[in-house]
Amino acid sequence: MTDQKYLFDLVLENTGRRVLSKIEVPEYITQNLRFPLWDWQKEALQYFLAFDDPEFEYEKPLNDPSHLLFNMATGTGKTLLMACLMLYYYQKGHRNFLFFVNQNNIVDKTENNFCDPNHNKYLFAENIVLDGKTVKIKKVETFSDNSDDIQIKFTSIHKLHNDIYTVRENAVYLEDLQNKDIVMLADEAHHLNADTKKKKNEAEELGLEFMEELKEGASQKDIEKSWENTVMNKILKKGRTIQEKKNNNVLLEFTATVPKDESVQEKYREKTIFKFDLEAFLKAGYTKEINLISSSFDKKRRIVQALLFHWYRHKIALKNSIPNFKPVILFRSKTIAESEADYQEFLDIIENLTSKDFDFLLSIEEKITEGKEIYQKGQSRIQGIVSFLEKNDISFQEVIEFLQYNFSEKHCIITNSKDKGAKGPRGADKTTPEQDKLLNSLEDKNNHIRAIFTVQRLTEGWDVLNLYDIVRLYTGRDEGKEASGKRKAGSSTTSEVQLIGRGVRYFPFAYNDHDKRKRKFDGDLEHEMRILEELYFHSDNDERYIDELKRALKEQKLIQDNKKIKTFSLKSFFQESDFYKEIKIFVNEKLENPKRKKKTLEEIQADWEFSHAIKKERTKEEQVGIGDKDKKDKTLYKSEMQEGKTEKKYLSDFERHLVLKALHAHGRKAGSLLSFERLKEELDIQSKEEILKKELFGGLSLNVILPKGEAWENVSGGQKISILLAFFGQVENEMKAFSRPHIGSEFFPEKLSTFFEEPKEKSILEEDENKRLEEELLQKNWYVLNGFHGTGEEINLINSLKNHMGNLEEKYEEVYLLRNEEVYKIFSFEDGKGFQPDFLLFLKTKEKKLSYQIFIEPKGGQFSDNEGGFQNSKEGWKEQFLQKISEKYGKENILKEEGKDYLLFGLPLYNEKQKGGFEKEFSSLYEKE
């Protein structure tokens, strides 16, 4: 192993990216989960499965236990990945699982996720079925040798240490653990490295030093010092330095942050099986954008400002029909005593709000500091709120009534409960189990909490999607210096950065055809819905503090120096040209489908009828007349099904794993309406279990015709699968009647200026390759935008097109390539589904008054189908639509407008590794016929 390569690098080299991308996550995993996997979770499992394949070539001691690290950002769904791996190792024969972390509240939260089917974040399917049998998840204190279920012990490092080193009734003894094979799941694993980080001259033996109970008030340092020795040496390695026989233990670590200490980095280089850190997560667009609002407001006005943001988000979500949207504000105080005082002051402010409390909006420009960076746009957002109030003639009294109801005491929570059942570190915030449950289910539509008051209870291990404002209620800072003299963020600032790290998790919502789980408005910063994907941190405008906070955020990669607001517009020469003034751009629109028959699933249920006959195997015995051509064969015995009986069944009468297997088989087909993503969209569901409810597919009957004398109990699994496949086939056919409520119209002409006259602001990451290509394109007259910023595949496309531009310019009088900055959209003829082609190429002939409008769409390899193309992928509909545009409006099918002729062409999707079809079609634009 070289010093520079991580384990995931070796897996990629050994397997190959193409082969790796085709590794299927086993159905026994996906069918037993409540939620679908995100792309990166699937990719993490592909790396893991490739590594765990016996054919993977990797040198390691033969008998050593498995030890892997998943380095994944907060919000990427590490816990769901743990659930997948638990199912995987169960299937391999493991029954004993140990989950541990450094904080009790994280233990409790994860316990709910794994063991409480009624919890809104429960991860497994209602019934876990493996190899045809139902498997339960059992929370245990000690592992039994007689259980065939998943046994999982939840603990903190503090408790685990004491269970091992002290003798108590029902405690987990070290000897017992060392005699079993255990899969350990270590969350927040960056705490696991006290021993690794020790300096060489610190020679004390941790095992001897900590062979005693950790007291209740033990320091975090002592707890962490015991962790690595307890887990690594005593449990994982079973107390043996050398593994003389096969050790089947497994340690799977999960962390968002690997400590920067060189020895820790080196330790994990050969254990990191997958990396999708915060920088990659942010860049992929699956987080909120951070905004810092610093002002000279006093505490009360900072609170009112945050409340106004809350009200505005609520109105925008309501206006755009986003269901179950409830933004949450977190108010942070410096000490517990201050938090209690701030909480009482807040309740008093709410109770006594008047219109005068909003007077500060009149002089907002003088009060709020706004920088040029993307993460300092507070002033313009507040001006947008003021404009919204005026435009819609909304009085402050209406706002006040909303706030007084939604922020009454019952809708608030303070994390320093005096209840005897409250838990928390000594001297810190404490919460009750009931409060923890509320804090860990804030997105639930039945959760009434809108405001949280805390000190530092929620800085780690807190899962929340709908936190939108963090308000710092105190002033001052505690910045320090390192030994080298370098400035170092104080503990308070570090905690605030951790809170911001929790809050950037994205709240998913649907908008047009965008991915509901990622940001949609980086290309349209002024869109009113942009505020639904922004997290705001409100503080005073102490310049030294703001500088300290920004540096700390940059160190954690939460904000990036190279992220900028960039304005794109047409080059002036093009705007002044006759071509721009005279040319028409052809567009179409989404229309109601006039042939739509059924509107809802209820209508399907009303006239639903499904029958399926189970046939006995037919047998026939004949006597063949040999040598006598005129003699017919004589049938000696013939058995055919003659009579039967019909039994009415529902999905609940079938084994759940068979139902899901049949549904999965249909859903895997490209474009299937029964894929989970499509079903979520069509039926507004969040889990596979909901599909089986009586209000949905569970309410559709199946008339099964059995042979005479046959009992339902004797119907085989294969026969049931056949019934279910036919059932879901009919369901899909019926659904097509209401799943296509729209169609795309014929194309019609518009002025080019309708779409491309106004400049467009975008949030971008400045990258060297983009900047180099932009400088080159600014010198080309065929490229008509004053800037360029695109994905790697878009860069590949431009580099490929450059080699053909000379050919086009020889044949055509005018050649213009336009980057569509998310302003021009076309709609599929078949179902009205829309997309925005990334590029438009305009060509004008020299002799005839004929112009071409050509649609070009690059697409990354991650979207390809199993053959490497796109026809059978989820993006295949775009390629099919573009092909239909060519068939309708290309070649002889000329469109005429104002004495000019037009042809429209849609080229195949461009991919650098599969560009043969694209280049062949593109070359036909200039090659002689």
PDB file of N, CA and C in Angstrom, residues 611-663:
ATOM      1  N   SER A 611     -58.255 -10.828 -12.449  1.00  0.00           N
ATOM      2  CA  SER A 611     -58.370 -12.274 -12.255  1.00  0.00           C
ATOM      3  C   SER A 611     -57.130 -12.954 -12.810  1.00  0.00           C
ATOM      4  N   HIS A 612     -56.735 -14.007 -12.133  1.00  0.00           N
ATOM      5  CA  HIS A 612     -55.572 -14.773 -12.590  1.00  0.00           C
ATOM      6  C   HIS A 612     -55.799 -16.236 -12.248  1.00  0.00           C
ATOM      7  N   ALA A 613     -55.674 -17.094 -13.250  1.00  0.00           N
ATOM      8  CA  ALA A 613     -55.918 -18.519 -13.049  1.00  0.00           C
ATOM      9  C   ALA A 613     -54.616 -19.264 -12.832  1.00  0.00           C
ATOM     10  N   ILE A 614     -54.611 -20.108 -11.810  1.00  0.00           N
ATOM     11  CA  ILE A 614     -53.484 -21.011 -11.580  1.00  0.00           C
ATOM     12  C   ILE A 614     -53.818 -22.333 -12.250  1.00  0.00           C
ATOM     13  N   LYS A 615     -52.996 -22.729 -13.190  1.00  0.00           N
ATOM     14  CA  LYS A 615     -53.279 -23.944 -13.937  1.00  0.00           C
ATOM     15  C   LYS A 615     -52.401 -25.085 -13.473  1.00  0.00           C
ATOM     16  N   LYS A 616     -53.038 -26.273 -13.407  1.00  0.00           N
ATOM     17  CA  LYS A 616     -52.246 -27.470 -13.170  1.00  0.00           C
ATOM     18  C   LYS A 616     -51.451 -27.774 -14.425  1.00  0.00           C
ATOM     19  N   GLU A 617     -50.345 -28.457 -14.240  1.00  0.00           N
ATOM     20  CA  GLU A 617     -49.531 -28.821 -15.396  1.00  0.00           C
ATOM     21  C   GLU A 617     -50.308 -29.797 -16.274  1.00  0.00           C
ATOM     22  N   ARG A 618     -50.440 -29.512 -17.536  1.00  0.00           N
ATOM     23  CA  ARG A 618     -51.194 -30.365 -18.449  1.00  0.00           C
ATOM     24  C   ARG A 618     -50.352 -31.553 -18.881  1.00  0.00           C
ATOM     25  N   THR A 619     -50.954 -32.760 -18.895  1.00  0.00           N
ATOM     26  CA  THR A 619     -50.239 -33.960 -19.337  1.00  0.00           C
ATOM     27  C   THR A 619     -51.036 -34.635 -20.434  1.00  0.00           C
ATOM     28  N   LYS A 620     -50.348 -35.299 -21.329  1.00  0.00           N
ATOM     29  CA  LYS A 620     -51.015 -35.942 -22.463  1.00  0.00           C
ATOM     30  C   LYS A 620     -50.212 -37.181 -22.844  1.00  0.00           C
ATOM     31  N   GLU A 621     -50.877 -38.326 -22.928  1.00  0.00           N
ATOM     32  CA  GLU A 621     -50.197 -39.565 -23.306  1.00  0.00           C
ATOM     33  C   GLU A 621     -50.839 -40.083 -24.578  1.00  0.00           C
ATOM     34  N   GLU A 622     -50.044 -40.380 -25.590  1.00  0.00           N
ATOM     35  CA  GLU A 622     -50.570 -40.826 -26.860  1.00  0.00           C
ATOM     36  C   GLU A 622     -49.919 -42.138 -27.297  1.00  0.00           C
ATOM     37  N   GLN A 623     -50.689 -42.966 -28.026  1.00  0.00           N
ATOM     38  CA  GLN A 623     -50.150 -44.158 -28.657  1.00  0.00           C
ATOM     39  C   GLN A 623     -49.907 -43.812 -30.117  1.00  0.00           C
ATOM     40  N   VAL A 624     -48.684 -43.903 -30.535  1.00  0.00           N
ATOM     41  CA  VAL A 624     -48.317 -43.484 -31.882  1.00  0.00           C
ATOM     42  C   VAL A 624     -48.369 -44.675 -32.822  1.00  0.00           C
ATOM     43  N   GLY A 625     -49.073 -44.490 -33.920  1.00  0.00           N
ATOM     44  CA  GLY A 625     -49.167 -45.569 -34.912  1.00  0.00           C
ATOM     45  C   GLY A 625     -47.983 -45.551 -35.846  1.00  0.00           C
ATOM     46  N   ILE A 626     -47.073 -46.463 -35.641  1.00  0.00           N
ATOM     47  CA  ILE A 626     -45.841 -46.486 -36.441  1.00  0.00           C
ATOM     48  C   ILE A 626     -46.092 -47.274 -37.725  1.00  0.00           C
ATOM     49  N   GLY A 627     -45.704 -46.719 -38.818  1.00  0.00           N
ATOM     50  CA  GLY A 627     -45.785 -47.430 -40.084  1.00  0.00           C
ATOM     51  C   GLY A 627     -47.119 -47.339 -40.777  1.00  0.00           C
ATOM     52  N   ASP A 628     -48.114 -46.836 -40.115  1.00  0.00           N
ATOM     53  CA  ASP A 628     -49.436 -46.719 -40.733  1.00  0.00           C
ATOM     54  C   ASP A 628     -49.791 -45.243 -40.845  1.00  0.00           C
ATOM     55  N   LYS A 629     -49.591 -44.688 -42.045  1.00  0.00           N
ATOM     56  CA  LYS A 629     -49.771 -43.250 -42.224  1.00  0.00           C
ATOM     57  C   LYS A 629     -51.207 -42.813 -42.027  1.00  0.00           C
ATOM     58  N   ASP A 630     -52.142 -43.717 -42.339  1.00  0.00           N
ATOM     59  CA  ASP A 630     -53.544 -43.335 -42.244  1.00  0.00           C
ATOM     60  C   ASP A 630     -54.098 -43.467 -40.833  1.00  0.00           C
ATOM     61  N   LYS A 631     -53.389 -44.187 -39.983  1.00  0.00           N
ATOM     62  CA  LYS A 631     -53.887 -44.421 -38.623  1.00  0.00           C
ATOM     63  C   LYS A 631     -53.521 -43.240 -37.731  1.00  0.00           C
ATOM     64  N   LYS A 632     -54.528 -42.632 -37.124  1.00  0.00           N
ATOM     65  CA  LYS A 632     -54.291 -41.469 -36.273  1.00  0.00           C
ATOM     66  C   LYS A 632     -53.767 -41.914 -34.920  1.00  0.00           C
ATOM     67  N   ASP A 633     -52.985 -41.035 -34.320  1.00  0.00           N
ATOM     68  CA  ASP A 633     -52.523 -41.312 -32.968  1.00  0.00           C
ATOM     69  C   ASP A 633     -53.717 -41.391 -32.047  1.00  0.00           C
ATOM     70  N   LYS A 634     -53.681 -42.324 -31.108  1.00  0.00           N
ATOM     71  CA  LYS A 634     -54.776 -42.522 -30.174  1.00  0.00           C
ATOM     72  C   LYS A 634     -54.406 -41.966 -28.816  1.00  0.00           C
ATOM     73  N   THR A 635     -55.208 -41.072 -28.333  1.00  0.00           N
ATOM     74  CA  THR A 635     -54.943 -40.493 -27.012  1.00  0.00           C
ATOM     75  C   THR A 635     -55.379 -41.478 -25.955  1.00  0.00           C
ATOM     76  N   LEU A 636     -54.391 -41.927 -25.170  1.00  0.00           N
ATOM     77  CA  LEU A 636     -54.696 -42.867 -24.107  1.00  0.00           C
ATOM     78  C   LEU A 636     -55.107 -42.141 -22.839  1.00  0.00           C
ATOM     79  N   TYR A 637     -54.475 -40.959 -22.570  1.00  0.00           N
ATOM     80  CA  TYR A 637     -54.774 -40.258 -21.313  1.00  0.00           C
ATOM     81  C   TYR A 637     -54.609 -38.760 -21.541  1.00  0.00           C
ATOM     82  N   LYS A 638     -55.541 -38.032 -21.082  1.00  0.00           N
ATOM     83  CA  LYS A 638     -55.457 -36.574 -21.212  1.00  0.00           C
ATOM     84  C   LYS A 638     -55.976 -35.947 -19.940  1.00  0.00           C
ATOM     85  N   SER A 639     -55.152 -35.039 -19.349  1.00  0.00           N
ATOM     86  CA  SER A 639     -55.578 -34.390 -18.100  1.00  0.00           C
ATOM     87  C   SER A 639     -55.574 -32.891 -18.308  1.00  0.00           C
ATOM     88  N   GLU A 640     -56.676 -32.260 -18.133  1.00  0.00           N
ATOM     89  CA  GLU A 640     -56.752 -30.810 -18.250  1.00  0.00           C
ATOM     90  C   GLU A 640     -57.595 -30.265 -17.118  1.00  0.00           C
ATOM     91  N   MET A 641     -57.326 -29.002 -16.754  1.00  0.00           N
ATOM     92  CA  MET A 641     -58.119 -28.387 -15.707  1.00  0.00           C
ATOM     93  C   MET A 641     -59.512 -28.111 -16.266  1.00  0.00           C
ATOM     94  N   GLN A 642     -60.501 -28.596 -15.577  1.00  0.00           N
ATOM     95  CA  GLN A 642     -61.856 -28.435 -16.072  1.00  0.00           C
ATOM     96  C   GLN A 642     -62.694 -27.530 -15.183  1.00  0.00           C
ATOM     97  N   GLU A 643     -62.535 -27.667 -13.885  1.00  0.00           N
ATOM     98  CA  GLU A 643     -63.313 -26.852 -12.974  1.00  0.00           C
ATOM     99  C   GLU A 643     -62.378 -26.172 -11.983  1.00  0.00           C
ATOM    100  N   GLY A 644     -62.820 -25.070 -11.462  1.00  0.00           N
ATOM    101  CA  GLY A 644     -62.006 -24.365 -10.475  1.00  0.00           C
ATOM    102  C   GLY A 644     -62.869 -23.556  -9.538  1.00  0.00           C
ATOM    103  N   LYS A 645     -62.220 -22.899  -8.619  1.00  0.00           N
ATOM    104  CA  LYS A 645     -62.941 -22.025  -7.702  1.00  0.00           C
ATOM    105  C   LYS A 645     -62.183 -20.711  -7.588  1.00  0.00           C
ATOM    106  N   THR A 646     -62.910 -19.634  -7.377  1.00  0.00           N
ATOM    107  CA  THR A 646     -62.315 -18.296  -7.292  1.00  0.00           C
ATOM    108  C   THR A 646     -62.262 -17.853  -5.842  1.00  0.00           C
ATOM    109  N   GLU A 647     -61.080 -17.382  -5.447  1.00  0.00           N
ATOM    110  CA  GLU A 647     -60.906 -16.833  -4.101  1.00  0.00           C
ATOM    111  C   GLU A 647     -60.461 -15.380  -4.224  1.00  0.00           C
ATOM    112  N   LYS A 648     -61.115 -14.500  -3.468  1.00  0.00           N
ATOM    113  CA  LYS A 648     -60.746 -13.080  -3.481  1.00  0.00           C
ATOM    114  C   LYS A 648     -59.607 -12.873  -2.491  1.00  0.00           C
ATOM    115  N   LYS A 649     -58.515 -12.310  -2.982  1.00  0.00           N
ATOM    116  CA  LYS A 649     -57.346 -12.062  -2.141  1.00  0.00           C
ATOM    117  C   LYS A 649     -56.958 -10.589  -2.216  1.00  0.00           C
ATOM    118  N   TYR A 650     -56.144 -10.175  -1.247  1.00  0.00           N
ATOM    119  CA  TYR A 650     -55.548  -8.839  -1.235  1.00  0.00           C
ATOM    120  C   TYR A 650     -54.048  -8.992  -1.010  1.00  0.00           C
ATOM    121  N   LEU A 651     -53.307  -7.926  -1.198  1.00  0.00           N
ATOM    122  CA  LEU A 651     -51.850  -8.017  -1.038  1.00  0.00           C
ATOM    123  C   LEU A 651     -51.462  -8.525   0.350  1.00  0.00           C
ATOM    124  N   SER A 652     -52.293  -8.235   1.349  1.00  0.00           N
ATOM    125  CA  SER A 652     -51.991  -8.687   2.711  1.00  0.00           C
ATOM    126  C   SER A 652     -52.035 -10.205   2.836  1.00  0.00           C
ATOM    127  N   ASP A 653     -52.630 -10.894   1.846  1.00  0.00           N
ATOM    128  CA  ASP A 653     -52.689 -12.358   1.872  1.00  0.00           C
ATOM    129  C   ASP A 653     -51.418 -12.996   1.316  1.00  0.00           C
ATOM    130  N   PHE A 654     -50.560 -12.177   0.725  1.00  0.00           N
ATOM    131  CA  PHE A 654     -49.308 -12.669   0.172  1.00  0.00           C
ATOM    132  C   PHE A 654     -48.166 -12.344   1.140  1.00  0.00           C
ATOM    133  N   GLU A 655     -47.133 -13.185   1.139  1.00  0.00           N
ATOM    134  CA  GLU A 655     -45.955 -12.880   1.952  1.00  0.00           C
ATOM    135  C   GLU A 655     -45.368 -11.552   1.484  1.00  0.00           C
ATOM    136  N   ARG A 656     -45.050 -10.728   2.452  1.00  0.00           N
ATOM    137  CA  ARG A 656     -44.602  -9.373   2.133  1.00  0.00           C
ATOM    138  C   ARG A 656     -43.388  -9.370   1.205  1.00  0.00           C
ATOM    139  N   HIS A 657     -42.441 -10.286   1.441  1.00  0.00           N
ATOM    140  CA  HIS A 657     -41.224 -10.260   0.623  1.00  0.00           C
ATOM    141  C   HIS A 657     -41.528 -10.622  -0.829  1.00  0.00           C
ATOM    142  N   LEU A 658     -42.585 -11.432  -1.068  1.00  0.00           N
ATOM    143  CA  LEU A 658     -42.972 -11.745  -2.438  1.00  0.00           C
ATOM    144  C   LEU A 658     -43.608 -10.536  -3.115  1.00  0.00           C
ATOM    145  N   VAL A 659     -44.421  -9.799  -2.350  1.00  0.00           N
ATOM    146  CA  VAL A 659     -45.048  -8.582  -2.881  1.00  0.00           C
ATOM    147  C   VAL A 659     -43.975  -7.583  -3.310  1.00  0.00           C
ATOM    148  N   LEU A 660     -43.010  -7.366  -2.419  1.00  0.00           N
ATOM    149  CA  LEU A 660     -41.966  -6.389  -2.720  1.00  0.00           C
ATOM    150  C   LEU A 660     -41.060  -6.863  -3.850  1.00  0.00           C
ATOM    151  N   LYS A 661     -40.849  -8.163  -3.925  1.00  0.00           N
ATOM    152  CA  LYS A 661     -40.019  -8.685  -5.008  1.00  0.00           C
ATOM    153  C   LYS A 661     -40.683  -8.433  -6.360  1.00  0.00           C
ATOM    154  N   ALA A 662     -41.989  -8.709  -6.446  1.00  0.00           N
ATOM    155  CA  ALA A 662     -42.712  -8.478  -7.705  1.00  0.00           C
ATOM    156  C   ALA A 662     -42.766  -6.989  -8.041  1.00  0.00           C
ATOM    157  N   LEU A 663     -43.015  -6.166  -7.043  1.00  0.00           N
ATOM    158  CA  LEU A 663     -43.062  -4.717  -7.255  1.00  0.00           C
ATOM    159  C   LEU A 663     -41.702  -4.205  -7.716  1.00  0.00           C
TER     160      LEU A 663
END
